[in-house]
XYZ file of C-alpha atoms in Angstrom:
154
model
C -0.365 5.249 -17.121
C -0.794 2.136 -15.120
C -1.001 2.188 -11.359
C 2.122 0.868 -9.570
C 2.067 -1.977 -6.962
C 5.173 -2.486 -4.670
C 5.441 -6.194 -3.475
C 7.827 -7.323 -0.746
C 8.005 -11.115 -0.688
C 11.011 -13.106 0.116
C 9.749 -16.362 -1.606
C 10.850 -15.852 -5.210
C 8.236 -18.086 -6.734
C 5.321 -16.070 -5.001
C 6.967 -12.716 -5.806
C 7.274 -13.475 -9.483
C 3.763 -14.945 -9.595
C 2.556 -11.701 -8.134
C 4.572 -9.685 -10.670
C 3.485 -11.799 -13.530
C -0.185 -11.749 -12.621
C -0.618 -8.141 -11.670
C 1.302 -7.011 -14.719
C -0.882 -9.159 -16.968
C -4.004 -7.290 -15.564
C -2.540 -3.806 -16.168
C -0.442 -2.924 -13.033
C 3.265 -1.834 -12.969
C 4.784 -4.064 -10.395
C 8.044 -3.272 -8.520
C 8.978 -6.528 -6.568
C 11.485 -6.743 -3.755
C 12.831 -9.602 -1.554
C 13.252 -7.560 1.684
C 12.269 -4.376 3.421
C 15.805 -3.054 2.989
C 15.552 -3.662 -0.821
C 12.138 -1.901 -0.885
C 13.373 1.303 0.731
C 16.582 1.414 -1.377
C 14.802 0.459 -4.517
C 11.872 2.886 -4.158
C 14.155 5.907 -3.583
C 13.554 8.434 -6.311
C 10.573 6.577 -7.789
C 7.049 7.920 -7.573
C 4.693 6.455 -4.789
C 3.061 3.175 -5.647
C -0.810 3.040 -5.467
C -0.470 0.186 -2.999
C 2.025 -2.045 -1.094
C 1.656 -5.717 -0.729
C 3.903 -7.065 2.261
C 4.774 -10.444 3.524
C 5.414 -10.539 7.230
C 8.066 -13.141 7.618
C 11.065 -11.568 5.848
C 14.691 -11.635 6.289
C 16.072 -8.711 8.252
C 13.249 -6.055 8.717
C 9.933 -7.965 9.054
C 6.711 -6.767 7.295
C 5.223 -5.217 10.477
C 8.285 -3.021 10.803
C 8.087 -2.051 7.027
C 4.510 -1.169 7.727
C 5.192 1.013 10.796
C 8.005 2.826 8.855
C 5.502 3.410 5.825
C 2.855 4.654 8.261
C 5.351 7.001 9.808
C 6.462 8.407 6.583
C 5.194 11.747 5.472
C 4.628 10.616 1.830
C 3.686 7.027 2.450
C 1.500 7.262 5.486
C -1.687 7.078 3.476
C -0.697 4.674 0.758
C -2.754 1.535 1.215
C -1.088 -1.688 2.539
C -2.307 -5.323 2.040
C -0.343 -7.857 4.237
C 0.034 -11.206 2.493
C 1.417 -13.839 4.914
C 1.421 -17.270 6.135
C 0.713 -15.872 9.738
C -2.776 -16.807 10.304
C -3.378 -16.480 14.028
C -5.926 -14.024 15.082
C -3.343 -11.983 17.111
C -1.206 -11.738 13.989
C -4.088 -10.436 11.920
C -4.933 -7.979 14.709
C -1.370 -6.752 14.845
C -1.368 -6.107 11.221
C -4.552 -4.207 10.981
C -3.838 -2.286 14.261
C -0.534 -1.222 12.914
C -2.185 0.279 9.789
C -2.740 -2.501 7.226
C -5.684 -1.870 5.012
C -6.343 -5.536 4.547
C -4.754 -8.942 5.632
C -4.653 -11.986 3.484
C -3.438 -15.391 4.647
C -1.405 -17.765 2.460
C -2.314 -19.983 0.721
C -4.373 -17.440 -1.223
C -6.326 -17.302 -4.407
C -4.882 -14.754 -6.882
C -8.258 -13.595 -8.091
C -9.496 -12.907 -4.583
C -6.295 -10.950 -3.992
C -6.796 -8.921 -7.206
C -10.416 -8.134 -5.985
C -9.011 -7.055 -2.688
C -6.575 -4.792 -4.386
C -9.376 -3.317 -6.477
C -11.557 -2.697 -3.381
C -8.712 -0.976 -1.430
C -7.860 1.219 -4.412
C -11.432 2.100 -4.983
C -11.823 3.175 -1.471
C -8.625 5.286 -1.596
C -9.632 6.838 -4.812
C -13.045 8.034 -3.436
C -11.081 9.532 -0.379
C -9.060 11.749 -2.726
C -12.275 13.261 -4.592
C -13.748 14.695 -1.468
C -13.430 18.447 -0.983
C -14.955 20.090 2.025
C -15.861 23.860 1.685
C -16.342 26.563 4.207
C -16.864 30.032 2.893
C -14.048 30.645 0.448
C -11.901 27.834 1.990
C -11.617 24.375 0.526
C -10.034 21.361 2.208
C -9.090 18.162 0.512
C -8.406 15.298 3.091
C -5.117 13.511 3.014
C -2.714 14.946 2.015
C -4.587 17.909 3.490
C -4.576 20.638 1.080
C -6.180 24.054 2.277
C -6.993 26.548 -0.587
C -8.547 29.883 -0.977
C -9.234 31.380 -4.369
C -6.075 33.615 -4.157
C -3.607 31.255 -2.478
C -2.772 27.620 -1.593
C -1.041 25.859 1.292
C -0.067 22.275 1.759
């Protein structure tokens, strides 16, 4: 099964180019034109492996989407790459300090974006493999599962 990427981009040509390219390299892509469409469209679907968010969107901007994702119980640890025309240092800092894992400025190279997606996913996958053990207790970092041989809590 291919990994899913959720893209939020209001520019249809960029949104469709991202959909086409990432599908051609093996990802399942769910593309949305706004934050409202993202939250409505993702309801009932499994979590994507990664979100790619524009900042300048109609209605809810990308930073607000990012904040909501980081506050969500299920979405707090899903990686996010900001993909935006906002290139000022303060914009980059705001994106990263609000929880983005990477920040890419438009215009962008699609192969570089793919490399950044792979890098973020590689780091995320490694985090999920760690298990810390103390006596008979095991702890797997986010989502934070504690286990003992005879029981399991989440």
